[in-house]
Amino acid sequence: MVRAADLQPSPWPNGRGTTRTIASHRAPDGALLWMMGIADLVADAPFSHFPHADRLFTLLSGEVWLAVEARPSQACLILHPFAFRGDVPTQSRVVAPGQAFNVMWDRRAHLASVLLQRLTRGEALPTPEAPGLLKAVHCHTGHLDVGGTALMAGDTVLDPHGPIRAEADTVALIVSLHAAPS
């Protein structure tokens, strides 16, 4: 269980935002294998370069546009995962400050997905059972019970066990990380 209150902000190297890492894993040489976290978006900024990485950027609040490589800038829709490569030039334009849920992974070793779930009070989902390296449930709004563990807004449970049930109207992000096919 990772409580929102326990996440510590780390400034970006360019000083134009912070990240609260929920979970990550690095190779022995320090290379990023995968990570998930919450980014605070406060000013226009280039995104960090992550060799061999793919990203899913899910805007939680605010208004942000992304220009990936030489393509025209696109508005990020709130709660719609936006996929792009982490090793190409990417520039954000922050129209209104906000936050984003980020998942990044080394595409040579992993595949990842982020699924948005809107649940009404009492509604349940089965526990994610597909084999994989990691499954996570992030409670964006509302209140969830995940196998007897209470999640409030901003909390995340890694490798959930048991049913997932909404204790209030809830928006949750379900993350799955799998080994890439060889």
GROMACS .gro file of N, CA and C in nm:
model
  546
    1MET      N    1   0.084  -0.117   0.000
    1MET     CA    2   0.000   0.000   0.000
    1MET      C    3   0.089   0.124   0.000
    2VAL      N    4   0.059   0.214  -0.089
    2VAL     CA    5   0.131   0.340  -0.095
    2VAL      C    6   0.028   0.451  -0.072
    3ARG      N    7   0.041   0.519   0.041
    3ARG     CA    8  -0.052   0.626   0.075
    3ARG      C    9  -0.007   0.757   0.009
    4ALA      N   10  -0.103   0.832  -0.039
    4ALA     CA   11  -0.073   0.960  -0.103
    4ALA      C   12   0.007   1.051  -0.010
    5ALA      N   13  -0.028   1.049   0.117
    5ALA     CA   14   0.039   1.137   0.215
    5ALA      C   15   0.186   1.101   0.234
    6ASP      N   16   0.225   0.979   0.198
    6ASP     CA   17   0.364   0.936   0.216
    6ASP      C   18   0.453   0.965   0.094
    7LEU      N   19   0.394   1.007  -0.016
    7LEU     CA   20   0.471   1.034  -0.137
    7LEU      C   21   0.545   1.167  -0.124
    8GLN      N   22   0.674   1.163  -0.148
    8GLN     CA   23   0.758   1.282  -0.136
    8GLN      C   24   0.787   1.339  -0.275
    9PRO      N   25   0.766   1.468  -0.294
    9PRO     CA   26   0.795   1.528  -0.425
    9PRO      C   27   0.945   1.537  -0.451
   10SER      N   28   0.982   1.504  -0.573
   10SER     CA   29   1.121   1.520  -0.619
   10SER      C   30   1.119   1.620  -0.734
   11PRO      N   31   1.202   1.725  -0.726
   11PRO     CA   32   1.201   1.824  -0.835
   11PRO      C   33   1.258   1.765  -0.963
   12TRP      N   34   1.203   1.811  -1.074
   12TRP     CA   35   1.258   1.773  -1.203
   12TRP      C   36   1.392   1.845  -1.220
   13PRO      N   37   1.482   1.788  -1.299
   13PRO     CA   38   1.611   1.854  -1.322
   13PRO      C   39   1.597   1.996  -1.377
   14ASN      N   40   1.490   2.022  -1.456
   14ASN     CA   41   1.473   2.155  -1.514
   14ASN      C   42   1.401   2.251  -1.419
   15GLY      N   43   1.358   2.204  -1.302
   15GLY     CA   44   1.295   2.288  -1.202
   15GLY      C   45   1.154   2.333  -1.236
   16ARG      N   46   1.093   2.275  -1.337
   16ARG     CA   47   0.961   2.321  -1.380
   16ARG      C   48   0.848   2.228  -1.337
   17GLY      N   49   0.872   2.144  -1.239
   17GLY     CA   50   0.769   2.054  -1.189
   17GLY      C   51   0.830   1.958  -1.089
   18THR      N   52   0.746   1.872  -1.035
   18THR     CA   53   0.792   1.769  -0.943
   18THR      C   54   0.721   1.638  -0.976
   19THR      N   55   0.780   1.530  -0.927
   19THR     CA   56   0.721   1.397  -0.940
   19THR      C   57   0.717   1.332  -0.804
   20ARG      N   58   0.608   1.262  -0.778
   20ARG     CA   59   0.595   1.178  -0.658
   20ARG      C   60   0.593   1.034  -0.709
   21THR      N   61   0.704   0.963  -0.692
   21THR     CA   62   0.715   0.827  -0.743
   21THR      C   63   0.637   0.732  -0.652
   22ILE      N   64   0.545   0.659  -0.712
   22ILE     CA   65   0.467   0.559  -0.639
   22ILE      C   66   0.547   0.430  -0.628
   23ALA      N   67   0.605   0.386  -0.739
   23ALA     CA   68   0.687   0.265  -0.741
   23ALA      C   69   0.776   0.270  -0.864
   24SER      N   70   0.894   0.209  -0.853
   24SER     CA   71   0.984   0.203  -0.968
   24SER      C   72   1.081   0.088  -0.949
   25HIS      N   73   1.145   0.053  -1.060
   25HIS     CA   74   1.247  -0.051  -1.056
   25HIS      C   75   1.354  -0.014  -1.158
   26ARG      N   76   1.479  -0.025  -1.116
   26ARG     CA   77   1.592   0.007  -1.204
   26ARG      C   78   1.681  -0.115  -1.220
   27ALA      N   79   1.750  -0.121  -1.331
   27ALA     CA   80   1.847  -0.227  -1.357
   27ALA      C   81   1.970  -0.202  -1.270
   28PRO      N   82   2.056  -0.302  -1.253
   28PRO     CA   83   2.178  -0.283  -1.173
   28PRO      C   84   2.264  -0.166  -1.220
   29ASP      N   85   2.259  -0.133  -1.351
   29ASP     CA   86   2.338  -0.020  -1.401
   29ASP      C   87   2.267   0.114  -1.383
   30GLY      N   88   2.148   0.113  -1.321
   30GLY     CA   89   2.074   0.236  -1.294
   30GLY      C   90   1.972   0.271  -1.401
   31ALA      N   91   1.968   0.196  -1.510
   31ALA     CA   92   1.871   0.224  -1.616
   31ALA      C   93   1.729   0.197  -1.567
   32LEU      N   94   1.637   0.280  -1.609
   32LEU     CA   95   1.497   0.264  -1.571
   32LEU      C   96   1.438   0.141  -1.637
   33LEU      N   97   1.379   0.052  -1.556
   33LEU     CA   98   1.305  -0.062  -1.609
   33LEU      C   99   1.155  -0.029  -1.614
   34TRP      N  100   1.104   0.032  -1.507
   34TRP     CA  101   0.967   0.081  -1.506
   34TRP      C  102   0.947   0.173  -1.387
   35MET      N  103   0.845   0.259  -1.397
   35MET     CA  104   0.808   0.346  -1.286
   35MET      C  105   0.666   0.394  -1.305
   36MET      N  106   0.603   0.429  -1.194
   36MET     CA  107   0.474   0.498  -1.198
   36MET      C  108   0.476   0.606  -1.093
   37GLY      N  109   0.413   0.718  -1.124
   37GLY     CA  110   0.413   0.828  -1.030
   37GLY      C  111   0.316   0.937  -1.072
   38ILE      N  112   0.308   1.038  -0.987
   38ILE     CA  113   0.222   1.154  -1.009
   38ILE      C  114   0.313   1.273  -1.034
   39ALA      N  115   0.291   1.339  -1.147
   39ALA     CA  116   0.369   1.459  -1.182
   39ALA      C  117   0.286   1.582  -1.156
   40ASP      N  118   0.350   1.683  -1.095
   40ASP     CA  119   0.288   1.815  -1.077
   40ASP      C  120   0.335   1.901  -1.194
   41LEU      N  121   0.241   1.948  -1.273
   41LEU     CA  122   0.272   2.024  -1.394
   41LEU      C  123   0.240   2.170  -1.368
   42VAL      N  124   0.344   2.252  -1.359
   42VAL     CA  125   0.324   2.392  -1.320
   42VAL      C  126   0.367   2.493  -1.426
   43ALA      N  127   0.450   2.450  -1.522
   43ALA     CA  128   0.500   2.542  -1.624
   43ALA      C  129   0.536   2.464  -1.750
   44ASP      N  130   0.539   2.532  -1.862
   44ASP     CA  131   0.583   2.470  -1.987
   44ASP      C  132   0.722   2.411  -1.964
   45ALA      N  133   0.745   2.292  -2.022
   45ALA     CA  134   0.875   2.229  -2.000
   45ALA      C  135   0.898   2.118  -2.101
   46PRO      N  136   1.025   2.096  -2.136
   46PRO     CA  137   1.057   1.976  -2.212
   46PRO      C  138   1.050   1.855  -2.119
   47PHE      N  139   1.006   1.742  -2.171
   47PHE     CA  140   1.003   1.620  -2.091
   47PHE      C  141   1.143   1.560  -2.086
   48SER      N  142   1.171   1.491  -1.978
   48SER     CA  143   1.299   1.422  -1.964
   48SER      C  144   1.310   1.311  -2.067
   49HIS      N  145   1.434   1.285  -2.108
   49HIS     CA  146   1.464   1.181  -2.205
   49HIS      C  147   1.489   1.050  -2.131
   50PHE      N  148   1.415   0.945  -2.168
   50PHE     CA  149   1.433   0.812  -2.110
   50PHE      C  150   1.461   0.715  -2.223
   51PRO      N  151   1.589   0.674  -2.242
   51PRO     CA  152   1.624   0.582  -2.350
   51PRO      C  153   1.542   0.453  -2.342
   52HIS      N  154   1.494   0.407  -2.458
   52HIS     CA  155   1.421   0.280  -2.473
   52HIS      C  156   1.289   0.277  -2.397
   53ALA      N  157   1.239   0.391  -2.352
   53ALA     CA  158   1.117   0.391  -2.271
   53ALA      C  159   0.994   0.428  -2.353
   54ASP      N  160   0.883   0.367  -2.314
   54ASP     CA  161   0.752   0.409  -2.361
   54ASP      C  162   0.680   0.468  -2.241
   55ARG      N  163   0.582   0.555  -2.270
   55ARG     CA  164   0.513   0.625  -2.161
   55ARG      C  165   0.362   0.622  -2.183
   56LEU      N  166   0.290   0.620  -2.073
   56LEU     CA  167   0.147   0.648  -2.071
   56LEU      C  168   0.128   0.764  -1.975
   57PHE      N  169   0.078   0.874  -2.027
   57PHE     CA  170   0.060   1.000  -1.955
   57PHE      C  171  -0.090   1.021  -1.943
   58THR      N  172  -0.142   1.019  -1.820
   58THR     CA  173  -0.285   1.035  -1.797
   58THR      C  174  -0.306   1.163  -1.718
   59LEU      N  175  -0.358   1.265  -1.784
   59LEU     CA  176  -0.383   1.392  -1.718
   59LEU      C  177  -0.494   1.375  -1.615
   60LEU      N  178  -0.467   1.414  -1.492
   60LEU     CA  179  -0.565   1.404  -1.383
   60LEU      C  180  -0.638   1.535  -1.361
   61SER      N  181  -0.569   1.646  -1.383
   61SER     CA  182  -0.629   1.779  -1.365
   61SER      C  183  -0.547   1.880  -1.444
   62GLY      N  184  -0.604   1.998  -1.464
   62GLY     CA  185  -0.536   2.104  -1.537
   62GLY      C  186  -0.564   2.099  -1.685
   63GLU      N  187  -0.488   2.177  -1.758
   63GLU     CA  188  -0.496   2.177  -1.905
   63GLU      C  189  -0.353   2.176  -1.958
   64VAL      N  190  -0.320   2.068  -2.030
   64VAL     CA  191  -0.184   2.049  -2.080
   64VAL      C  192  -0.191   2.003  -2.225
   65TRP      N  193  -0.102   2.061  -2.305
   65TRP     CA  194  -0.085   2.021  -2.444
   65TRP      C  195   0.054   1.960  -2.457
   66LEU      N  196   0.066   1.856  -2.539
   66LEU     CA  197   0.196   1.793  -2.564
   66LEU      C  198   0.230   1.798  -2.711
   67ALA      N  199   0.355   1.832  -2.740
   67ALA     CA  200   0.411   1.824  -2.875
   67ALA      C  201   0.516   1.714  -2.871
   68VAL      N  202   0.489   1.605  -2.940
   68VAL     CA  203   0.578   1.488  -2.942
   68VAL      C  204   0.648   1.484  -3.076
   69GLU      N  205   0.781   1.480  -3.073
   69GLU     CA  206   0.866   1.486  -3.192
   69GLU      C  207   0.829   1.611  -3.271
   70ALA      N  208   0.810   1.598  -3.400
   70ALA     CA  209   0.782   1.716  -3.483
   70ALA      C  210   0.633   1.732  -3.509
   71ARG      N  211   0.550   1.651  -3.441
   71ARG     CA  212   0.405   1.658  -3.463
   71ARG      C  213   0.345   1.782  -3.396
   72PRO      N  214   0.232   1.828  -3.447
   72PRO     CA  215   0.166   1.943  -3.384
   72PRO      C  216   0.125   1.911  -3.241
   73SER      N  217   0.117   2.012  -3.160
   73SER     CA  218   0.078   2.000  -3.021
   73SER      C  219  -0.065   1.947  -3.012
   74GLN      N  220  -0.089   1.859  -2.913
   74GLN     CA  221  -0.221   1.799  -2.892
   74GLN      C  222  -0.266   1.826  -2.749
   75ALA      N  223  -0.394   1.854  -2.733
   75ALA     CA  224  -0.451   1.869  -2.599
   75ALA      C  225  -0.461   1.731  -2.535
   76CYS      N  226  -0.417   1.720  -2.411
   76CYS     CA  227  -0.436   1.596  -2.335
   76CYS      C  228  -0.573   1.602  -2.271
   77LEU      N  229  -0.651   1.498  -2.290
   77LEU     CA  230  -0.783   1.492  -2.231
   77LEU      C  231  -0.773   1.435  -2.089
   78ILE      N  232  -0.846   1.494  -1.998
   78ILE     CA  233  -0.841   1.446  -1.860
   78ILE      C  234  -0.891   1.301  -1.855
   79LEU      N  235  -0.813   1.217  -1.787
   79LEU     CA  236  -0.842   1.075  -1.763
   79LEU      C  237  -0.842   0.990  -1.889
   80HIS      N  238  -0.767   1.033  -1.991
   80HIS     CA  239  -0.748   0.954  -2.112
   80HIS      C  240  -0.598   0.931  -2.130
   81PRO      N  241  -0.552   0.808  -2.107
   81PRO     CA  242  -0.408   0.781  -2.123
   81PRO      C  243  -0.359   0.819  -2.263
   82PHE      N  244  -0.245   0.888  -2.267
   82PHE     CA  245  -0.183   0.934  -2.390
   82PHE      C  246  -0.049   0.861  -2.401
   83ALA      N  247  -0.033   0.779  -2.505
   83ALA     CA  248   0.087   0.697  -2.521
   83ALA      C  249   0.186   0.766  -2.614
   84PHE      N  250   0.314   0.762  -2.575
   84PHE     CA  251   0.420   0.812  -2.661
   84PHE      C  252   0.553   0.757  -2.613
   85ARG      N  253   0.653   0.771  -2.697
   85ARG     CA  254   0.788   0.722  -2.665
   85ARG      C  255   0.856   0.822  -2.571
   86GLY      N  256   0.928   0.771  -2.474
   86GLY     CA  257   0.998   0.856  -2.379
   86GLY      C  258   1.136   0.897  -2.424
   87ASP      N  259   1.177   0.851  -2.543
   87ASP     CA  260   1.312   0.884  -2.592
   87ASP      C  261   1.307   0.972  -2.717
   88VAL      N  262   1.196   1.045  -2.732
   88VAL     CA  263   1.185   1.142  -2.841
   88VAL      C  264   1.157   1.279  -2.778
   89PRO      N  265   1.196   1.387  -2.846
   89PRO     CA  266   1.170   1.519  -2.790
   89PRO      C  267   1.021   1.542  -2.768
   90THR      N  268   0.987   1.580  -2.646
   90THR     CA  269   0.847   1.606  -2.610
   90THR      C  270   0.844   1.733  -2.527
   91GLN      N  271   0.755   1.822  -2.564
   91GLN     CA  272   0.742   1.952  -2.497
   91GLN      C  273   0.600   1.966  -2.445
   92SER      N  274   0.587   2.009  -2.320
   92SER     CA  275   0.453   2.036  -2.266
   92SER      C  276   0.426   2.185  -2.267
   93ARG      N  277   0.300   2.218  -2.288
   93ARG     CA  278   0.252   2.354  -2.271
   93ARG      C  279   0.143   2.347  -2.165
   94VAL      N  280   0.169   2.408  -2.050
   94VAL     CA  281   0.076   2.404  -1.938
   94VAL      C  282  -0.011   2.529  -1.943
   95VAL      N  283  -0.136   2.511  -1.986
   95VAL     CA  284  -0.231   2.621  -1.993
   95VAL      C  285  -0.287   2.648  -1.853
   96ALA      N  286  -0.317   2.541  -1.780
   96ALA     CA  287  -0.362   2.550  -1.640
   96ALA      C  288  -0.288   2.442  -1.562
   97PRO      N  289  -0.218   2.477  -1.453
   97PRO     CA  290  -0.143   2.378  -1.377
   97PRO      C  291  -0.231   2.260  -1.334
   98GLY      N  292  -0.168   2.145  -1.325
   98GLY     CA  293  -0.242   2.026  -1.287
   98GLY      C  294  -0.148   1.912  -1.251
   99GLN      N  295  -0.204   1.791  -1.258
   99GLN     CA  296  -0.128   1.671  -1.227
   99GLN      C  297  -0.152   1.566  -1.334
  100ALA      N  298  -0.055   1.475  -1.348
  100ALA     CA  299  -0.068   1.363  -1.441
  100ALA      C  300  -0.018   1.237  -1.373
  101PHE      N  301  -0.082   1.126  -1.405
  101PHE     CA  302  -0.040   0.993  -1.362
  101PHE      C  303   0.046   0.938  -1.474
  102ASN      N  304   0.172   0.908  -1.444
  102ASN     CA  305   0.267   0.861  -1.544
  102ASN      C  306   0.306   0.717  -1.519
  103VAL      N  307   0.312   0.640  -1.627
  103VAL     CA  308   0.370   0.506  -1.624
  103VAL      C  309   0.473   0.502  -1.736
  104MET      N  310   0.596   0.463  -1.702
  104MET     CA  311   0.704   0.451  -1.801
  104MET      C  312   0.768   0.314  -1.786
  105TRP      N  313   0.814   0.257  -1.898
  105TRP     CA  314   0.876   0.126  -1.894
  105TRP      C  315   0.973   0.111  -2.009
  106ASP      N  316   1.071   0.024  -1.990
  106ASP     CA  317   1.168  -0.009  -2.094
  106ASP      C  318   1.100  -0.104  -2.192
  107ARG      N  319   1.076  -0.057  -2.314
  107ARG     CA  320   1.001  -0.135  -2.413
  107ARG      C  321   1.073  -0.262  -2.455
  108ARG      N  322   1.204  -0.272  -2.431
  108ARG     CA  323   1.277  -0.393  -2.468
  108ARG      C  324   1.244  -0.508  -2.373
  109ALA      N  325   1.194  -0.476  -2.253
  109ALA     CA  326   1.169  -0.580  -2.153
  109ALA      C  327   1.023  -0.590  -2.109
  110HIS      N  328   0.945  -0.481  -2.128
  110HIS     CA  329   0.811  -0.478  -2.071
  110HIS      C  330   0.707  -0.420  -2.166
  111LEU      N  331   0.583  -0.445  -2.133
  111LEU     CA  332   0.466  -0.381  -2.191
  111LEU      C  333   0.380  -0.335  -2.074
  112ALA      N  334   0.312  -0.224  -2.089
  112ALA     CA  335   0.228  -0.175  -1.979
  112ALA      C  336   0.096  -0.124  -2.035
  113SER      N  337  -0.003  -0.119  -1.946
  113SER     CA  338  -0.132  -0.061  -1.982
  113SER      C  339  -0.188   0.012  -1.860
  114VAL      N  340  -0.272   0.110  -1.888
  114VAL     CA  341  -0.346   0.182  -1.786
  114VAL      C  342  -0.492   0.180  -1.830
  115LEU      N  343  -0.579   0.128  -1.744
  115LEU     CA  344  -0.721   0.118  -1.773
  115LEU      C  345  -0.797   0.204  -1.673
  116LEU      N  346  -0.879   0.292  -1.722
  116LEU     CA  347  -0.961   0.378  -1.637
  116LEU      C  348  -1.089   0.303  -1.601
  117GLN      N  349  -1.124   0.304  -1.472
  117GLN     CA  350  -1.248   0.242  -1.425
  117GLN      C  351  -1.329   0.345  -1.347
  118ARG      N  352  -1.453   0.367  -1.390
  118ARG     CA  353  -1.546   0.452  -1.315
  118ARG      C  354  -1.642   0.357  -1.245
  119LEU      N  355  -1.647   0.366  -1.114
  119LEU     CA  356  -1.730   0.275  -1.035
  119LEU      C  357  -1.830   0.354  -0.951
  120THR      N  358  -1.951   0.303  -0.942
  120THR     CA  359  -2.048   0.362  -0.851
  120THR      C  360  -2.041   0.288  -0.718
  121ARG      N  361  -2.089   0.351  -0.614
  121ARG     CA  362  -2.084   0.291  -0.479
  121ARG      C  363  -2.142   0.151  -0.482
  122GLY      N  364  -2.065   0.056  -0.427
  122GLY     CA  365  -2.106  -0.083  -0.420
  122GLY      C  366  -2.065  -0.166  -0.540
  123GLU      N  367  -2.026  -0.103  -0.649
  123GLU     CA  368  -1.984  -0.176  -0.769
  123GLU      C  369  -1.849  -0.241  -0.743
  124ALA      N  370  -1.830  -0.361  -0.800
  124ALA     CA  371  -1.706  -0.435  -0.777
  124ALA      C  372  -1.643  -0.476  -0.910
  125LEU      N  373  -1.513  -0.492  -0.905
  125LEU     CA  374  -1.435  -0.546  -1.017
  125LEU      C  375  -1.363  -0.669  -0.965
  126PRO      N  376  -1.337  -0.765  -1.052
  126PRO     CA  377  -1.254  -0.877  -1.006
  126PRO      C  378  -1.110  -0.832  -0.987
  127THR      N  379  -1.038  -0.903  -0.904
  127THR     CA  380  -0.895  -0.876  -0.888
  127THR      C  381  -0.826  -0.903  -1.022
  128PRO      N  382  -0.737  -0.813  -1.066
  128PRO     CA  383  -0.661  -0.841  -1.190
  128PRO      C  384  -0.581  -0.970  -1.171
  129GLU      N  385  -0.613  -1.073  -1.250
  129GLU     CA  386  -0.550  -1.204  -1.232
  129GLU      C  387  -0.451  -1.240  -1.342
  130ALA      N  388  -0.446  -1.161  -1.449
  130ALA     CA  389  -0.356  -1.194  -1.559
  130ALA      C  390  -0.213  -1.199  -1.509
  131PRO      N  391  -0.136  -1.299  -1.554
  131PRO     CA  392   0.002  -1.305  -1.509
  131PRO      C  393   0.079  -1.182  -1.557
  132GLY      N  394   0.167  -1.139  -1.475
  132GLY     CA  395   0.247  -1.022  -1.511
  132GLY      C  396   0.344  -0.990  -1.401
  133LEU      N  397   0.424  -0.889  -1.423
  133LEU     CA  398   0.522  -0.847  -1.324
  133LEU      C  399   0.459  -0.762  -1.215
  134LEU      N  400   0.359  -0.681  -1.252
  134LEU     CA  401   0.302  -0.588  -1.156
  134LEU      C  402   0.161  -0.554  -1.197
  135LYS      N  403   0.076  -0.546  -1.098
  135LYS     CA  404  -0.055  -0.490  -1.115
  135LYS      C  405  -0.070  -0.387  -1.005
  136ALA      N  406  -0.141  -0.279  -1.034
  136ALA     CA  407  -0.161  -0.176  -0.933
  136ALA      C  408  -0.299  -0.115  -0.953
  137VAL      N  409  -0.357  -0.072  -0.842
  137VAL     CA  410  -0.483   0.001  -0.844
  137VAL      C  411  -0.456   0.135  -0.778
  138HIS      N  412  -0.480   0.243  -0.855
  138HIS     CA  413  -0.463   0.379  -0.803
  138HIS      C  414  -0.601   0.442  -0.792
  139CYS      N  415  -0.636   0.485  -0.672
  139CYS     CA  416  -0.765   0.550  -0.648
  139CYS      C  417  -0.749   0.699  -0.676
  140HIS      N  418  -0.805   0.745  -0.786
  140HIS     CA  419  -0.794   0.887  -0.822
  140HIS      C  420  -0.893   0.969  -0.741
  141THR      N  421  -1.019   0.930  -0.740
  141THR     CA  422  -1.120   0.997  -0.659
  141THR      C  423  -1.206   0.890  -0.592
  142GLY      N  424  -1.269   0.926  -0.484
  142GLY     CA  425  -1.359   0.834  -0.417
  142GLY      C  426  -1.289   0.752  -0.309
  143HIS      N  427  -1.336   0.628  -0.293
  143HIS     CA  428  -1.290   0.541  -0.185
  143HIS      C  429  -1.310   0.398  -0.230
  144LEU      N  430  -1.204   0.318  -0.228
  144LEU     CA  431  -1.208   0.178  -0.269
  144LEU      C  432  -1.173   0.086  -0.154
  145ASP      N  433  -1.228  -0.033  -0.158
  145ASP     CA  434  -1.182  -0.143  -0.073
  145ASP      C  435  -1.120  -0.244  -0.168
  146VAL      N  436  -0.992  -0.272  -0.148
  146VAL     CA  437  -0.921  -0.368  -0.233
  146VAL      C  438  -0.877  -0.482  -0.143
  147GLY      N  439  -0.953  -0.590  -0.147
  147GLY     CA  440  -0.921  -0.707  -0.065
  147GLY      C  441  -0.909  -0.676   0.083
  148GLY      N  442  -0.991  -0.584   0.133
  148GLY     CA  443  -0.988  -0.548   0.274
  148GLY      C  444  -0.899  -0.429   0.306
  149THR      N  445  -0.831  -0.375   0.206
  149THR     CA  446  -0.746  -0.257   0.226
  149THR      C  447  -0.822  -0.134   0.174
  150ALA      N  448  -0.837  -0.033   0.260
  150ALA     CA  449  -0.908   0.089   0.223
  150ALA      C  450  -0.815   0.184   0.148
  151LEU      N  451  -0.859   0.227   0.031
  151LEU     CA  452  -0.786   0.326  -0.048
  151LEU      C  453  -0.870   0.453  -0.055
  152MET      N  454  -0.807   0.565  -0.023
  152MET     CA  455  -0.869   0.696  -0.039
  152MET      C  456  -0.807   0.760  -0.163
  153ALA      N  457  -0.860   0.874  -0.202
  153ALA     CA  458  -0.809   0.942  -0.321
  153ALA      C  459  -0.659   0.963  -0.311
  154GLY      N  460  -0.586   0.923  -0.414
  154GLY     CA  461  -0.441   0.938  -0.421
  154GLY      C  462  -0.364   0.817  -0.373
  155ASP      N  463  -0.431   0.719  -0.310
  155ASP     CA  464  -0.363   0.598  -0.262
  155ASP      C  465  -0.352   0.495  -0.374
  156THR      N  466  -0.250   0.408  -0.362
  156THR     CA  467  -0.226   0.303  -0.460
  156THR      C  468  -0.194   0.174  -0.387
  157VAL      N  469  -0.249   0.064  -0.437
  157VAL     CA  470  -0.211  -0.068  -0.385
  157VAL      C  471  -0.141  -0.141  -0.500
  158LEU      N  472  -0.025  -0.200  -0.468
  158LEU     CA  473   0.053  -0.277  -0.564
  158LEU      C  474   0.019  -0.425  -0.544
  159ASP      N  475   0.009  -0.498  -0.653
  159ASP     CA  476  -0.025  -0.640  -0.650
  159ASP      C  477  -0.147  -0.666  -0.562
  160PRO      N  478  -0.262  -0.612  -0.601
  160PRO     CA  479  -0.383  -0.627  -0.519
  160PRO      C  480  -0.430  -0.771  -0.511
  161HIS      N  481  -0.486  -0.805  -0.396
  161HIS     CA  482  -0.544  -0.938  -0.374
  161HIS      C  483  -0.686  -0.919  -0.325
  162GLY      N  484  -0.776  -0.998  -0.377
  162GLY     CA  485  -0.915  -0.990  -0.337
  162GLY      C  486  -0.992  -0.896  -0.427
  163PRO      N  487  -1.123  -0.890  -0.405
  163PRO     CA  488  -1.208  -0.806  -0.492
  163PRO      C  489  -1.183  -0.658  -0.472
  164ILE      N  490  -1.216  -0.582  -0.575
  164ILE     CA  491  -1.205  -0.437  -0.573
  164ILE      C  492  -1.348  -0.383  -0.571
  165ARG      N  493  -1.383  -0.311  -0.463
  165ARG     CA  494  -1.520  -0.263  -0.448
  165ARG      C  495  -1.519  -0.115  -0.413
  166ALA      N  496  -1.607  -0.041  -0.480
  166ALA     CA  497  -1.617   0.103  -0.454
  166ALA      C  498  -1.702   0.126  -0.330
  167GLU      N  499  -1.647   0.204  -0.236
  167GLU     CA  500  -1.719   0.242  -0.115
  167GLU      C  501  -1.791   0.375  -0.136
  168ALA      N  502  -1.762   0.441  -0.247
  168ALA     CA  503  -1.825   0.566  -0.290
  168ALA      C  504  -1.806   0.573  -0.441
  169ASP      N  505  -1.872   0.665  -0.509
  169ASP     CA  506  -1.845   0.682  -0.651
  169ASP      C  507  -1.695   0.709  -0.666
  170THR      N  508  -1.631   0.635  -0.755
  170THR     CA  509  -1.485   0.632  -0.760
  170THR      C  510  -1.435   0.629  -0.903
  171VAL      N  511  -1.321   0.693  -0.924
  171VAL     CA  512  -1.245   0.678  -1.048
  171VAL      C  513  -1.112   0.613  -1.009
  172ALA      N  514  -1.083   0.499  -1.072
  172ALA     CA  515  -0.960   0.426  -1.043
  172ALA      C  516  -0.882   0.403  -1.172
  173LEU      N  517  -0.750   0.397  -1.157
  173LEU     CA  518  -0.662   0.362  -1.268
  173LEU      C  519  -0.601   0.226  -1.236
  174ILE      N  520  -0.617   0.132  -1.327
  174ILE     CA  521  -0.564  -0.003  -1.311
  174ILE      C  522  -0.442  -0.015  -1.402
  175VAL      N  523  -0.327  -0.043  -1.342
  175VAL     CA  524  -0.201  -0.054  -1.416
  175VAL      C  525  -0.160  -0.200  -1.422
  176SER      N  526  -0.120  -0.245  -1.541
  176SER     CA  527  -0.063  -0.379  -1.559
  176SER      C  528   0.070  -0.366  -1.629
  177LEU      N  529   0.168  -0.440  -1.582
  177LEU     CA  530   0.301  -0.444  -1.642
  177LEU      C  531   0.335  -0.588  -1.669
  178HIS      N  532   0.374  -0.618  -1.792
  178HIS     CA  533   0.402  -0.755  -1.834
  178HIS      C  534   0.537  -0.761  -1.902
  179ALA      N  535   0.593  -0.881  -1.908
  179ALA     CA  536   0.717  -0.902  -1.983
  179ALA      C  537   0.684  -0.888  -2.132
  180ALA      N  538   0.773  -0.822  -2.205
  180ALA     CA  539   0.754  -0.808  -2.349
  180ALA      C  540   0.776  -0.943  -2.416
  181PRO      N  541   0.701  -0.970  -2.522
  181PRO     CA  542   0.724  -1.096  -2.593
  181PRO      C  543   0.864  -1.099  -2.651
  182SER      N  544   0.926  -1.217  -2.648
  182SER     CA  545   1.063  -1.225  -2.702
  182SER      C  546   1.065  -1.256  -2.847
   0.00000   0.00000   0.00000
